XYZ file of C-alpha atoms in Angstrom:
736
model
C -34.975 2.579 5.506
C -36.605 5.954 5.299
C -35.115 9.011 3.084
C -35.203 12.308 4.622
C -37.297 14.740 2.512
C -35.519 16.683 0.283
C -36.175 20.119 -1.465
C -34.838 21.090 -5.061
C -35.023 24.516 -6.149
C -33.989 26.812 -8.764
C -30.810 28.237 -9.208
C -31.849 31.295 -7.674
C -34.430 29.284 -5.138
C -37.254 30.150 -7.295
C -38.451 26.646 -6.921
C -38.244 24.210 -4.256
C -38.794 20.452 -4.815
C -39.680 18.591 -1.597
C -38.404 14.510 -1.366
C -38.579 11.875 1.114
C -37.431 8.536 0.930
C -37.118 5.115 2.687
C -35.209 1.778 2.434
C -35.474 -1.475 3.539
C -33.693 -0.907 6.419
C -32.783 1.400 8.847
C -34.222 4.397 9.202
C -33.979 7.896 10.964
C -30.098 8.541 12.074
C -28.704 5.749 10.773
C -30.494 5.810 7.012
C -28.035 4.347 4.323
C -25.528 2.853 7.151
C -26.746 -0.898 6.489
C -26.450 -0.563 2.756
C -29.992 -1.396 2.428
C -31.635 -0.639 -1.237
C -34.254 2.581 -1.628
C -38.191 1.092 -1.672
C -39.792 4.730 -1.604
C -40.305 8.214 -2.606
C -42.019 10.860 -2.261
C -41.944 14.350 -3.257
C -43.846 17.479 -4.131
C -42.715 21.031 -5.920
C -42.960 24.138 -3.990
C -42.630 27.548 -5.918
C -41.126 30.063 -3.096
C -42.476 33.877 -4.759
C -45.837 32.686 -5.100
C -46.066 29.725 -2.596
C -47.774 27.414 -4.298
C -47.146 23.761 -4.546
C -47.474 21.596 -7.450
C -48.976 17.661 -7.051
C -47.744 15.630 -4.318
C -46.131 12.321 -5.651
C -45.570 8.835 -3.922
C -43.922 5.993 -5.675
C -42.648 2.718 -4.592
C -39.267 1.495 -5.371
C -38.805 -2.425 -6.433
C -35.755 -3.267 -4.485
C -33.342 -6.204 -5.814
C -33.844 -7.870 -2.333
C -37.364 -7.225 -1.394
C -36.827 -8.854 2.107
C -37.693 -5.725 4.780
C -36.308 -5.241 8.155
C -38.648 -5.280 11.527
C -37.735 -1.591 11.852
C -38.969 -0.735 8.118
C -42.328 -2.722 8.473
C -43.416 -1.142 11.386
C -42.859 2.543 10.472
C -43.763 2.221 6.920
C -46.660 -0.533 6.550
C -44.968 -1.685 3.256
C -44.575 -5.100 2.245
C -42.761 -7.350 0.285
C -45.494 -8.305 -2.036
C -46.366 -4.690 -2.957
C -43.202 -3.670 -3.729
C -42.796 -6.969 -5.967
C -44.841 -4.511 -8.100
C -43.321 -1.332 -8.407
C -40.687 -0.350 -10.756
C -36.870 -0.758 -10.204
C -35.236 2.242 -9.504
C -33.830 4.024 -12.347
C -37.262 3.956 -14.072
C -38.385 5.722 -11.089
C -36.072 8.157 -11.071
C -36.938 9.212 -14.985
C -40.907 9.086 -13.603
C -39.285 11.800 -11.131
C -37.646 14.271 -13.457
C -40.065 13.784 -15.821
C -43.224 14.568 -13.237
C -41.152 17.203 -11.694
C -40.659 19.516 -15.086
C -44.336 19.018 -15.816
C -45.360 20.305 -12.493
C -42.791 22.714 -12.709
C -44.419 24.460 -16.144
C -47.450 24.442 -14.290
C -46.297 26.758 -12.145
C -44.028 28.725 -14.583
C -40.729 27.836 -13.607
C -37.969 25.448 -15.502
C -35.192 25.019 -12.871
C -34.758 23.625 -9.237
C -32.050 22.630 -6.198
C -32.397 19.872 -3.724
C -32.644 20.733 -0.076
C -33.231 17.613 2.336
C -33.664 16.974 6.250
C -29.908 16.254 6.243
C -27.434 14.585 4.123
C -28.571 10.998 4.278
C -30.718 10.736 1.569
C -28.591 12.239 -0.934
C -25.334 11.414 0.065
C -25.340 7.978 1.796
C -28.590 6.337 -0.059
C -29.051 7.727 -3.816
C -25.631 8.207 -5.055
C -23.955 5.125 -3.329
C -27.065 2.959 -4.824
C -26.530 4.210 -8.405
C -23.381 4.108 -8.423
C -23.046 0.111 -7.587
C -26.017 -0.482 -10.427
C -24.109 2.002 -12.791
C -26.256 4.472 -13.910
C -25.704 8.357 -13.544
C -28.203 10.377 -10.780
C -29.247 13.760 -12.820
C -27.037 17.072 -12.048
C -30.230 18.264 -9.553
C -28.856 15.042 -7.141
C -25.155 17.174 -7.017
C -26.630 19.944 -5.140
C -29.349 20.226 -2.534
C -30.064 22.236 0.520
C -30.297 20.483 3.813
C -33.599 22.057 5.746
C -32.095 21.071 9.138
C -29.177 23.682 8.425
C -31.722 26.257 6.558
C -33.956 25.804 10.017
C -30.647 26.488 12.280
C -29.685 29.378 10.608
C -33.744 30.874 10.695
C -33.778 29.816 14.151
C -30.934 29.886 16.327
C -32.325 29.267 19.729
C -33.438 25.612 17.800
C -31.682 22.479 18.723
C -28.171 21.623 17.105
C -28.287 20.729 13.604
C -27.389 16.764 14.255
C -30.750 16.658 17.078
C -33.347 18.132 14.435
C -35.804 16.130 12.892
C -38.783 16.758 10.942
C -40.855 16.022 13.944
C -38.560 18.205 15.999
C -38.548 21.410 13.813
C -42.604 20.620 13.303
C -42.931 21.165 17.048
C -40.460 24.078 17.383
C -43.135 25.897 14.838
C -46.044 24.781 16.820
C -47.863 22.753 13.316
C -49.420 19.423 13.948
C -47.258 16.582 14.519
C -49.599 13.761 14.195
C -48.163 10.897 11.513
C -50.956 8.823 11.607
C -53.510 11.330 9.692
C -51.755 10.724 6.638
C -49.991 7.816 4.686
C -45.905 7.401 5.192
C -44.196 9.367 3.221
C -46.963 11.951 2.734
C -46.820 13.691 6.171
C -43.792 13.972 5.753
C -43.636 15.766 2.698
C -46.400 17.956 3.712
C -44.868 18.936 7.052
C -41.297 19.946 5.119
C -43.465 22.052 3.051
C -45.642 23.853 6.171
C -41.842 23.940 7.409
C -40.639 25.918 4.755
C -43.905 28.401 4.272
C -42.859 29.177 7.841
C -39.209 30.073 7.310
C -40.488 32.173 4.030
C -42.937 33.968 6.432
C -42.793 37.857 6.748
C -41.261 37.156 10.687
C -38.317 35.298 9.145
C -38.010 36.176 5.469
C -35.753 33.360 4.739
C -33.723 32.911 1.692
C -32.100 30.092 0.497
C -28.496 30.958 -0.785
C -25.856 28.546 -0.549
C -26.815 24.632 -0.940
C -24.368 21.734 -0.041
C -22.654 19.867 -2.742
C -21.760 16.880 -4.086
C -18.744 16.644 -5.873
C -18.864 14.639 -9.684
C -15.339 13.285 -9.605
C -12.653 13.140 -8.072
C -9.559 15.432 -7.890
C -5.955 13.708 -7.716
C -3.002 16.854 -6.605
C 0.233 16.602 -4.548
C 0.189 17.385 -1.121
C 3.243 18.680 0.951
C 4.505 17.545 3.968
C 4.682 20.773 5.130
C 0.315 20.887 5.033
C -1.394 20.994 7.897
C -4.374 17.999 7.984
C -6.841 18.049 10.170
C -7.113 14.938 12.489
C -10.933 14.878 12.130
C -11.243 14.613 8.351
C -9.139 11.771 7.772
C -10.497 8.024 7.701
C -8.495 4.370 7.080
C -9.743 2.102 4.490
C -8.919 -1.535 5.343
C -9.574 -4.446 3.200
C -9.431 -3.240 -0.419
C -8.976 -5.637 -3.301
C -5.076 -4.993 -4.196
C -5.525 -3.724 -7.726
C -8.103 -0.765 -6.036
C -7.174 2.846 -7.368
C -8.094 6.204 -5.757
C -11.047 6.390 -8.651
C -12.627 3.038 -7.198
C -11.755 4.138 -3.852
C -13.674 7.400 -4.438
C -16.555 5.603 -6.320
C -16.513 3.521 -2.608
C -17.080 6.700 -0.818
C -19.484 8.133 -3.724
C -21.465 11.378 -2.431
C -19.171 12.304 0.044
C -16.408 15.170 -0.962
C -13.124 13.600 -0.942
C -9.813 16.398 -1.022
C -7.905 17.045 -3.436
C -5.334 14.647 -3.580
C -7.010 13.483 -0.573
C -6.675 9.159 -1.504
C -3.205 7.568 -0.363
C -3.055 3.992 -1.156
C -0.548 2.371 1.597
C 2.180 0.201 0.650
C 4.148 -2.676 2.372
C 7.748 -2.865 2.535
C 7.778 -4.311 -0.957
C 6.761 -0.958 -2.316
C 3.226 -2.940 -2.899
C -0.202 -1.823 -2.148
C -1.521 -3.569 0.797
C -4.867 -3.496 0.816
C -5.198 -0.057 3.126
C -5.710 3.414 1.957
C -5.993 6.699 4.006
C -8.668 9.142 2.593
C -8.993 12.867 3.394
C -12.100 14.530 3.432
C -12.859 18.255 2.927
C -14.223 18.483 6.737
C -15.304 16.678 9.455
C -18.969 16.352 8.579
C -18.190 14.067 5.188
C -15.445 12.071 7.803
C -18.411 11.178 10.146
C -20.798 10.039 6.961
C -17.551 7.810 5.373
C -17.332 6.465 9.488
C -21.043 5.349 8.779
C -19.759 3.259 5.746
C -17.810 0.484 8.036
C -17.865 -3.024 6.388
C -20.032 -1.373 3.226
C -18.645 -3.454 0.352
C -16.402 -3.089 -2.773
C -17.733 -5.445 -4.766
C -17.651 -8.868 -3.099
C -15.343 -8.154 -0.382
C -16.285 -5.575 2.494
C -14.463 -2.582 3.176
C -13.605 -1.593 7.395
C -13.365 2.415 7.839
C -11.490 3.578 10.890
C -10.023 7.178 12.388
C -7.178 8.138 11.067
C -4.756 10.994 11.975
C -3.439 13.956 10.019
C 0.250 12.989 10.643
C -0.504 9.207 9.406
C -1.988 10.870 6.063
C 0.976 13.215 6.117
C 3.395 10.348 6.307
C 1.964 8.505 2.909
C 1.145 11.541 1.294
C 3.069 13.863 2.178
C 6.660 14.911 -0.048
C 9.390 17.635 -0.217
C 11.025 16.822 -3.363
C 10.495 19.651 -6.169
C 10.640 17.059 -8.374
C 8.134 15.202 -7.565
C 5.840 18.826 -7.198
C 6.939 19.462 -10.417
C 5.925 16.022 -12.204
C 2.490 16.100 -10.015
C 1.875 20.099 -10.702
C -0.280 18.898 -13.743
C -3.400 19.156 -12.699
C -6.640 16.120 -13.734
C -4.002 13.775 -15.054
C -4.253 9.703 -14.709
C -1.107 8.534 -13.291
C 0.291 5.051 -14.415
C 2.928 3.152 -12.430
C 5.540 0.729 -14.486
C 7.318 -1.702 -12.478
C 10.205 -3.962 -13.623
C 11.896 -1.731 -16.088
C 15.758 -2.813 -17.084
C 17.932 -0.827 -14.787
C 19.076 0.815 -18.265
C 16.008 1.958 -19.994
C 15.953 5.820 -21.224
C 13.166 8.139 -21.490
C 12.734 7.418 -25.068
C 12.731 3.686 -24.439
C 9.668 3.892 -22.399
C 8.308 6.418 -24.767
C 8.777 3.914 -28.013
C 7.247 1.254 -25.011
C 3.915 3.395 -24.860
C 3.407 4.288 -28.700
C 1.776 6.961 -30.313
C -1.646 5.508 -29.302
C -0.894 6.472 -25.529
C 0.972 9.748 -26.017
C 2.494 10.817 -22.551
C 1.503 14.346 -21.028
C 4.415 16.884 -21.796
C 6.630 13.828 -23.751
C 9.733 13.385 -21.158
C 8.469 15.465 -18.815
C 5.292 13.435 -18.084
C 8.286 10.658 -17.344
C 9.259 10.155 -13.584
C 11.572 7.395 -12.842
C 12.300 6.435 -9.447
C 15.686 6.089 -8.242
C 18.028 5.164 -5.056
C 19.485 7.925 -3.829
C 23.217 7.094 -5.027
C 20.969 7.840 -8.362
C 20.705 3.718 -9.427
C 17.219 3.091 -10.824
C 14.642 1.116 -9.027
C 13.037 -0.499 -11.988
C 9.629 2.142 -11.504
C 8.454 4.834 -13.288
C 5.162 6.488 -13.326
C 3.563 8.019 -16.229
C 1.297 11.057 -16.660
C -1.940 10.688 -19.229
C -4.351 13.244 -20.061
C -7.101 11.367 -20.997
C -8.702 7.876 -19.288
C -8.838 6.936 -22.864
C -4.730 7.348 -23.435
C -4.586 5.573 -20.107
C -6.353 2.387 -21.103
C -4.321 1.911 -24.260
C -1.051 2.339 -21.607
C -2.608 -0.724 -19.361
C -3.148 -2.959 -22.256
C 0.362 -3.280 -22.657
C 0.632 -4.668 -18.915
C 2.932 -7.384 -19.019
C 4.555 -7.197 -22.511
C 8.364 -6.714 -22.825
C 10.665 -4.470 -22.910
C 13.845 -5.166 -23.556
C 14.127 -8.530 -22.201
C 11.522 -7.557 -19.453
C 7.988 -8.160 -19.376
C 6.556 -4.751 -17.537
C 3.741 -4.419 -14.837
C 1.606 -1.515 -15.394
C -1.145 -0.311 -13.249
C -3.050 2.713 -12.490
C -1.615 4.950 -9.585
C -2.635 7.677 -7.683
C -0.065 11.154 -6.440
C -0.159 9.823 -3.607
C 1.520 6.804 -3.983
C 4.080 8.919 -6.386
C 4.913 10.801 -3.195
C 4.958 6.973 -1.098
C 6.871 5.692 -3.144
C 9.816 8.285 -3.721
C 9.288 8.795 -0.262
C 10.361 5.272 0.643
C 13.521 5.268 -2.316
C 14.789 8.242 -1.241
C 14.777 7.899 2.754
C 15.717 4.420 3.373
C 19.438 4.109 3.239
C 20.743 1.062 1.506
C 23.944 -1.175 0.781
C 26.305 1.506 0.143
C 29.408 1.286 -2.190
C 32.998 0.582 -0.303
C 32.057 2.929 2.853
C 34.944 2.590 5.912
C 34.602 -0.791 7.272
C 32.582 -1.225 10.479
C 33.252 -3.088 13.616
C 31.230 -4.554 15.946
C 31.999 -3.463 19.566
C 30.346 -5.476 23.055
C 30.716 -3.815 26.122
C 33.185 -6.091 28.038
C 31.421 -6.179 31.081
C 28.014 -7.099 29.412
C 27.404 -10.699 27.981
C 24.194 -12.196 26.786
C 22.836 -14.606 29.533
C 23.540 -18.419 28.778
C 23.113 -21.428 30.808
C 20.341 -23.068 32.422
C 19.462 -21.406 35.724
C 16.737 -19.906 35.719
C 17.343 -16.348 36.337
C 15.603 -14.312 34.138
C 11.609 -13.442 33.947
C 9.504 -13.645 30.510
C 6.982 -10.583 30.716
C 4.218 -11.174 28.385
C 0.945 -9.433 27.654
C 2.758 -5.634 27.724
C 0.156 -3.016 26.421
C 2.074 -1.978 23.190
C 2.597 1.767 24.198
C 4.644 0.460 27.341
C 8.154 1.713 27.171
C 11.011 0.654 29.556
C 10.245 3.301 32.628
C 6.782 1.443 32.516
C 8.709 -2.014 33.035
C 10.559 -0.457 35.710
C 7.809 0.976 37.389
C 6.091 -2.224 37.033
C 8.987 -4.174 38.776
C 8.327 -1.874 41.744
C 11.161 -2.641 44.727
C 12.718 -5.644 42.056
C 13.979 -3.222 40.057
C 16.978 -2.913 41.973
C 17.809 -6.674 41.306
C 17.831 -6.154 37.489
C 21.204 -6.748 35.876
C 22.795 -3.964 34.379
C 21.421 -3.487 31.062
C 19.212 -6.307 31.805
C 16.092 -5.553 30.540
C 14.662 -6.849 26.853
C 11.871 -5.352 25.363
C 10.769 -7.745 21.576
C 10.170 -6.001 18.840
C 8.178 -7.471 15.786
C 9.067 -7.698 11.830
C 7.339 -4.252 11.827
C 9.955 -3.007 14.801
C 7.483 -2.382 16.934
C 6.467 -3.494 20.364
C 5.267 -7.434 20.420
C 3.919 -7.392 23.639
C 6.660 -9.579 25.524
C 9.996 -8.352 27.419
C 12.768 -10.187 29.381
C 14.360 -9.441 32.148
C 17.667 -10.962 33.282
C 17.454 -11.028 37.369
C 20.558 -11.117 39.462
C 19.737 -14.859 40.660
C 17.221 -17.332 40.390
C 16.081 -16.557 43.669
C 15.176 -12.706 42.594
C 13.598 -14.243 39.879
C 11.092 -16.693 41.177
C 10.264 -14.033 43.775
C 9.603 -11.167 40.988
C 7.442 -14.083 39.166
C 5.631 -14.387 42.088
C 4.574 -11.057 43.142
C 3.747 -9.727 39.230
C 2.471 -12.190 37.932
C -0.949 -10.557 36.366
C -0.426 -7.402 38.097
C -2.054 -4.883 35.857
C 0.132 -2.501 33.491
C -1.805 0.317 32.437
C -4.618 -0.971 31.643
C -3.855 -4.529 30.989
C -2.671 -7.418 33.242
C 0.520 -8.578 32.899
C 1.436 -12.622 32.816
C 5.467 -12.669 34.372
C 7.054 -16.212 34.259
C 10.626 -17.534 35.165
C 13.063 -18.702 32.605
C 16.619 -19.451 31.616
C 19.119 -17.291 30.334
C 19.011 -20.420 27.854
C 15.942 -20.234 27.059
C 15.652 -16.506 26.635
C 18.323 -16.293 23.991
C 16.305 -18.924 22.332
C 13.812 -16.858 21.834
C 15.994 -13.787 20.681
C 17.440 -16.446 18.036
C 13.498 -16.603 16.618
C 12.189 -19.773 18.780
C 9.392 -20.158 20.394
C 8.791 -20.684 24.291
C 5.786 -22.106 25.163
C 4.279 -25.032 27.681
C 5.596 -27.827 25.591
C 8.851 -26.274 25.626
C 11.559 -24.909 22.982
C 10.650 -25.118 19.683
C 13.291 -24.190 17.111
C 13.357 -21.074 14.912
C 11.193 -21.779 11.770
C 12.478 -20.294 8.780
C 16.383 -19.447 8.010
C 17.159 -16.014 6.679
C 20.072 -14.157 7.180
C 20.280 -12.516 11.011
C 19.966 -8.732 11.341
C 21.334 -9.225 14.911
C 24.284 -11.513 16.019
C 21.886 -14.305 17.945
C 25.377 -15.483 19.193
C 27.765 -12.627 20.130
C 30.389 -15.126 21.332
C 31.125 -15.353 17.752
C 32.636 -12.305 17.605
C 35.746 -10.935 18.647
C 36.546 -7.399 19.040
C 39.802 -7.502 17.884
C 39.263 -9.594 14.838
C 36.108 -10.124 13.652
C 36.050 -7.365 10.525
C 32.384 -6.918 9.057
C 32.940 -6.440 5.315
C 31.582 -3.061 4.459
C 29.715 -4.019 1.617
C 27.576 -5.940 3.507
C 26.652 -3.308 6.084
C 22.967 -2.618 6.473
C 21.795 0.558 8.169
C 18.594 -0.003 9.984
C 15.843 2.556 9.999
C 14.771 4.143 13.307
C 12.062 2.981 13.510
C 12.975 -0.735 13.565
C 15.397 0.298 17.219
C 13.697 2.985 18.341
C 15.451 4.822 21.065
C 13.920 3.994 24.945
C 13.605 5.954 27.908
C 15.619 5.571 30.945
C 16.096 6.855 34.429
C 19.614 5.797 34.600
C 22.259 7.950 32.874
C 23.436 6.055 30.215
C 26.467 6.634 27.254
C 25.123 7.912 23.872
C 23.074 5.584 21.960
C 24.829 4.162 19.492
C 24.290 4.489 15.725
C 21.060 2.314 14.868
C 23.245 -0.547 12.605
C 22.694 -3.493 12.122
C 24.514 -6.423 9.485
C 25.175 -9.353 8.023
C 28.471 -10.808 9.660
C 31.396 -12.373 7.651
C 29.820 -15.822 8.895
C 26.390 -15.225 7.608
C 26.042 -18.462 5.700
C 26.340 -20.177 9.184
C 24.002 -17.750 11.408
C 20.303 -17.742 11.383
C 17.203 -16.556 13.054
C 13.998 -16.151 12.375
C 13.354 -12.778 11.143
C 9.704 -12.388 12.293
C 10.924 -13.037 15.739
C 12.585 -10.485 18.006
C 15.134 -7.739 18.295
C 16.701 -6.250 21.564
C 16.428 -2.656 22.328
C 19.127 -0.149 22.941
C 20.248 1.114 25.512
C 19.185 -0.950 27.686
C 19.828 -4.063 26.319
C 23.295 -6.099 26.946
C 22.576 -7.842 23.276
C 22.821 -3.932 22.109
C 26.298 -4.042 19.695
C 27.626 -0.694 19.663
C 29.157 0.005 15.502
C 31.725 2.439 15.106
C 33.890 2.997 12.091
C 36.839 1.431 11.861
C 40.383 3.580 11.691
C 42.887 2.029 9.395
C 44.781 0.506 11.863
C 42.077 -1.137 13.040
C 41.183 -2.487 9.934
C 44.536 -3.352 9.158
C 45.159 -5.256 12.710
C 41.754 -7.392 11.795
C 42.909 -8.150 8.439
C 46.112 -9.213 9.204
C 43.583 -11.972 11.574
C 43.176 -15.421 11.494
C 40.144 -14.645 9.412
C 39.745 -14.815 5.390
C 38.883 -11.473 4.419
C 35.827 -11.095 2.470
C 37.666 -8.787 -0.254
C 40.821 -10.278 -1.497
C 41.204 -6.835 -3.632
C 39.121 -3.837 -4.140
C 36.398 -4.173 -7.236
C 36.171 -8.019 -6.732
C 32.485 -7.684 -5.645
C 29.604 -7.841 -8.219
C 26.062 -6.906 -7.744
C 23.183 -9.190 -9.046
C 19.786 -7.244 -9.540
C 16.799 -9.015 -10.908
C 17.380 -12.325 -9.244
C 13.708 -14.520 -8.936
C 12.865 -14.244 -5.454
C 13.429 -17.747 -4.656
C 17.002 -17.817 -5.964
C 19.554 -19.903 -3.508
C 23.037 -20.425 -3.028
C 22.461 -23.443 -4.974
C 21.203 -21.371 -7.942
C 23.797 -18.674 -8.130
C 26.571 -20.864 -7.672
C 25.068 -22.976 -10.926
C 24.409 -19.432 -12.707
C 28.280 -18.984 -11.873
C 29.635 -21.882 -12.690
C 33.334 -22.483 -13.133
C 33.932 -19.194 -11.740
C 35.614 -20.553 -8.215
C 32.715 -19.804 -6.102
C 31.846 -21.270 -3.351
C 29.157 -20.384 -0.551
C 30.871 -17.956 1.336
C 31.296 -15.776 -1.754
C 27.601 -15.528 -1.836
C 25.442 -13.064 0.124
C 21.846 -13.011 -0.666
C 20.285 -9.637 0.365
C 16.613 -9.353 2.415
C 14.712 -6.097 2.653
C 13.844 -5.015 6.284
C 10.697 -7.546 6.017
C 12.590 -10.149 5.978
C 11.576 -11.036 2.211
C 14.120 -11.506 -0.630
C 14.901 -8.548 -2.759
C 15.809 -9.668 -5.677
C 19.603 -8.885 -5.302
C 22.830 -10.729 -4.073
C 26.605 -9.801 -3.820
C 28.694 -12.196 -4.953
C 32.744 -11.708 -4.195
C 35.322 -13.355 -6.672
C 38.639 -14.524 -6.397
C 40.124 -11.617 -8.512
C 39.150 -8.336 -10.037
C 39.648 -9.983 -13.611
C 37.306 -12.757 -12.673
C 34.448 -10.419 -11.890
C 35.047 -8.270 -15.026
C 34.896 -11.983 -17.160
C 31.705 -12.647 -15.319
C 29.882 -9.035 -15.519
C 31.009 -9.301 -19.391
C 29.928 -12.992 -20.103
C 26.800 -13.304 -18.014
C 24.920 -9.950 -17.694
C 21.200 -9.890 -19.021
C 21.311 -13.824 -19.202
C 18.432 -15.717 -17.237
C 18.108 -17.465 -14.101
C 15.024 -19.112 -13.666
C 12.393 -17.009 -15.374
C 13.951 -13.650 -15.392
C 16.962 -12.009 -16.579
C 19.944 -11.219 -14.443
C 21.754 -7.798 -14.687
C 25.446 -7.466 -13.019
C 27.393 -4.616 -11.813
C 30.762 -4.222 -10.655
C 30.616 -2.746 -6.998
């Protein structure tokens, strides 16, 4: 790959050093996009006031991989044999500094600044390659002039900056453009010098005053949700090693200027990094250069780079908490995240754990405990350190014991602090004894059952398709849909899966729709339409699969978040235990559009029913979408009379008396009812007394609710079993 010439100048633009280079790969606009190594440098010192030049130097560079692309062979005329005798890059750069200093002395100068034909040589080749090879570039490579920009400033009627090349600039000025007269690289440098002299002529009198800069290091900092983030400056990096820090990502984009606090590591539903990050650059030019690093490598892994939006960045990195803003207000701090802290841990405990060898910035002010909305600790905390040495000392304590638990420590970022706090503070959690909730199912609408093939399945829907789009797709057949008969199928993230089920008024109507609409286009995709039965539809909504081989049962057993068989619930009798209510995020059941007037959508509430031990579904499967689906269940706070009536029904109350409920925290993630029963052996428990809790990704949360026959027995269990081992972990117990 070829490097554009670069000019290095003094701080007052008294001296320039024109630099040109090539790599073993792509040339021109794609320079540096293929990660190929530098193989050629050509340079010459220029004294601006006297318009004198130093000696022109040409140096081959020995790459680790001497294989040359066809384009490189054709354009440069270089061969692997010739490059095999050259010096490696670090030696060549040392020679470069020595020879430039010598030439400057001859011209009576002492300093210089870089200026290049575009950004690629400096930003996309030299900085990334030296970073990967773990040696530092000299300071001169952190400031340079982009000759294309300078030329366009001097000659506004010339071509746009992005369309400029050395040849087009020379042609604009009427300079000779016969490249065959000189060796490769030599012509480019001589032409660059001639262009500069033309810009310095009396007719132009151009002055080099504002060089481009490359940031020495990434600056951390907070981001507020009230900020405006330009979508043209943001990218998404995917495929990152899970242990990557913001500094690792900044190093991957070495040579490009990332905005302050512009690295936001994305977390999954469990609060762990998911291998993605959103990165905000200082301008769109830097973002476009970042996109050219698509599938470049971080270690042995290639990283995918895509465009993202400012809204996505703010969703991850933005915060509103004054406490977080104050915590992150201290600049140039190294942030460490601690995970697995005992829930009783205090600031003094954490400071004592870290010890004098890694002092926390500001003492207690440098600690931030993460808590649930009700004030309970999550076991996470963030710590500030003033320097890398202290942070490294802290990281050495990874998996050391505090109290009875081992603590995980790893690098973090300001954006991760915001994201973790946002996640915990905005996620409604299991409340402590709110008003009981009763499911209310509209009597006219029952979920379809039976073998009558009066339903159709739509497969391959655009992910942006809504209810209106489906009704429009159905055309005249819309009138044959049963009331509330459209069921959108969502995946485990609450996003459209591309499937939907529709209940028709008869099997004949379903057959006609399948014949008429099969492989009909919706937006830019064709949609498959199959006739099926209500039984088959129910089975899929419960987590099974429907394919050419018939029905496959749900592949896993997790507590259901939507009752798979609503006939099991009687409105007058089945009380959903208040302590087991889960308030589902709106993203899971998004509001839908419908052309028909509907009643106000019920609160997006889902729950574990009293029969949770018996009702299961494949969590990774499907959720019906309100308000158009008959499977939508409304929930209302039960009035006292209803609660009393339900309590006197034939069903056994879940809570024999207030306060007999115990919350278990810190469970091993593979803990089941059997292990909990064994843990509480002798306390008169049975499987109906235990509710293992799952998070919104269907994974065990490490918590469970246990109902004891009496308050005294619950207190005894907490007193005797709190802090004891279950498997490999210490379990903490709380009376609810």
